[in-house]
PDB file of C-alpha atoms in Angstrom:
ATOM      1  CA  MET A 165     197.186 230.760 177.348  1.00  0.00           C
ATOM      2  CA  ALA A 166     194.763 233.350 177.255  1.00  0.00           C
ATOM      3  CA  TYR A 167     193.722 235.496 180.481  1.00  0.00           C
ATOM      4  CA  ASN A 168     190.225 233.955 181.855  1.00  0.00           C
ATOM      5  CA  LYS A 169     188.600 236.599 183.700  1.00  0.00           C
ATOM      6  CA  GLN A 170     186.145 234.056 185.566  1.00  0.00           C
ATOM      7  CA  HIS A 171     188.918 232.067 186.785  1.00  0.00           C
ATOM      8  CA  HIS A 172     190.673 235.059 187.799  1.00  0.00           C
ATOM      9  CA  LEU A 173     187.455 235.725 189.962  1.00  0.00           C
ATOM     10  CA  THR A 174     187.309 232.199 191.268  1.00  0.00           C
ATOM     11  CA  PHE A 175     191.020 231.958 192.191  1.00  0.00           C
ATOM     12  CA  ALA A 176     190.730 235.597 193.957  1.00  0.00           C
ATOM     13  CA  ALA A 177     187.899 234.328 196.110  1.00  0.00           C
ATOM     14  CA  LEU A 178     189.171 230.855 197.037  1.00  0.00           C
ATOM     15  CA  LEU A 179     192.607 232.293 197.786  1.00  0.00           C
ATOM     16  CA  ARG A 180     190.525 235.127 200.202  1.00  0.00           C
ATOM     17  CA  LEU A 181     188.398 231.965 201.587  1.00  0.00           C
ATOM     18  CA  SER A 182     191.680 230.345 202.213  1.00  0.00           C
ATOM     19  CA  GLY A 183     192.866 232.896 204.237  1.00  0.00           C
ATOM     20  CA  LEU A 184     195.204 235.079 202.278  1.00  0.00           C
ATOM     21  CA  SER A 185     195.053 238.970 202.218  1.00  0.00           C
ATOM     22  CA  GLU A 186     193.307 240.564 199.198  1.00  0.00           C
ATOM     23  CA  SER A 187     196.762 242.159 198.390  1.00  0.00           C
ATOM     24  CA  LEU A 188     198.041 238.801 197.933  1.00  0.00           C
ATOM     25  CA  ALA A 189     194.874 236.814 196.374  1.00  0.00           C
ATOM     26  CA  GLU A 190     194.523 239.458 193.737  1.00  0.00           C
ATOM     27  CA  PRO A 191     198.144 239.210 191.987  1.00  0.00           C
ATOM     28  CA  ILE A 192     198.446 235.312 192.746  1.00  0.00           C
ATOM     29  CA  SER A 193     194.990 235.031 191.210  1.00  0.00           C
ATOM     30  CA  LEU A 194     196.349 237.275 188.186  1.00  0.00           C
ATOM     31  CA  ASN A 195     198.894 234.981 187.476  1.00  0.00           C
ATOM     32  CA  LEU A 196     197.025 231.778 187.598  1.00  0.00           C
ATOM     33  CA  ALA A 197     194.370 232.993 185.253  1.00  0.00           C
ATOM     34  CA  GLN A 198     197.058 233.137 182.469  1.00  0.00           C
ATOM     35  CA  LEU A 199     197.830 229.346 182.785  1.00  0.00           C
ATOM     36  CA  ASP A 200     196.353 226.659 180.073  1.00  0.00           C
ATOM     37  CA  ASN A 201     192.798 226.421 180.724  1.00  0.00           C
ATOM     38  CA  SER A 202     193.001 222.707 181.675  1.00  0.00           C
ATOM     39  CA  GLN A 203     195.603 223.459 184.433  1.00  0.00           C
ATOM     40  CA  GLN A 204     193.127 226.314 185.769  1.00  0.00           C
ATOM     41  CA  ASP A 205     190.537 223.817 186.108  1.00  0.00           C
ATOM     42  CA  ALA A 206     192.453 221.390 188.036  1.00  0.00           C
ATOM     43  CA  LEU A 207     194.156 223.749 190.294  1.00  0.00           C
ATOM     44  CA  ILE A 208     190.283 225.206 191.001  1.00  0.00           C
ATOM     45  CA  THR A 209     189.392 222.039 191.756  1.00  0.00           C
ATOM     46  CA  LEU A 210     192.238 221.149 194.274  1.00  0.00           C
ATOM     47  CA  ILE A 211     192.276 224.629 196.117  1.00  0.00           C
ATOM     48  CA  SER A 212     188.319 223.870 196.359  1.00  0.00           C
ATOM     49  CA  GLU A 213     188.876 220.427 197.886  1.00  0.00           C
ATOM     50  CA  GLU A 214     191.423 221.746 200.160  1.00  0.00           C
ATOM     51  CA  LEU A 215     189.435 224.589 201.582  1.00  0.00           C
ATOM     52  CA  GLN A 216     186.567 222.178 201.883  1.00  0.00           C
ATOM     53  CA  LYS A 217     188.893 219.764 203.842  1.00  0.00           C
ATOM     54  CA  LYS A 218     189.816 222.851 205.742  1.00  0.00           C
ATOM     55  CA  LEU A 219     186.495 223.794 206.774  1.00  0.00           C
ATOM     56  CA  SER A 220     185.237 220.582 207.471  1.00  0.00           C
ATOM     57  CA  SER A 221     187.746 219.888 210.191  1.00  0.00           C
ATOM     58  CA  ARG A 222     187.003 223.335 212.057  1.00  0.00           C
ATOM     59  CA  SER A 223     183.667 221.975 212.318  1.00  0.00           C
ATOM     60  CA  VAL A 224     184.358 218.460 213.820  1.00  0.00           C
TER      61      VAL A 224
END
């Protein structure tokens, strides 16, 4: 399981957009970036979709 810097940055951004503080988002995203690449892709998709739902429900 190789570290993926781009996914690390993506996870950090998504987690911050979801409302986590930088102090929480950074270590979580660092750990997530160590997972298998296909798992990382699936998590990025899931977090993105949930964030989109959250943002959409606020604008209604």
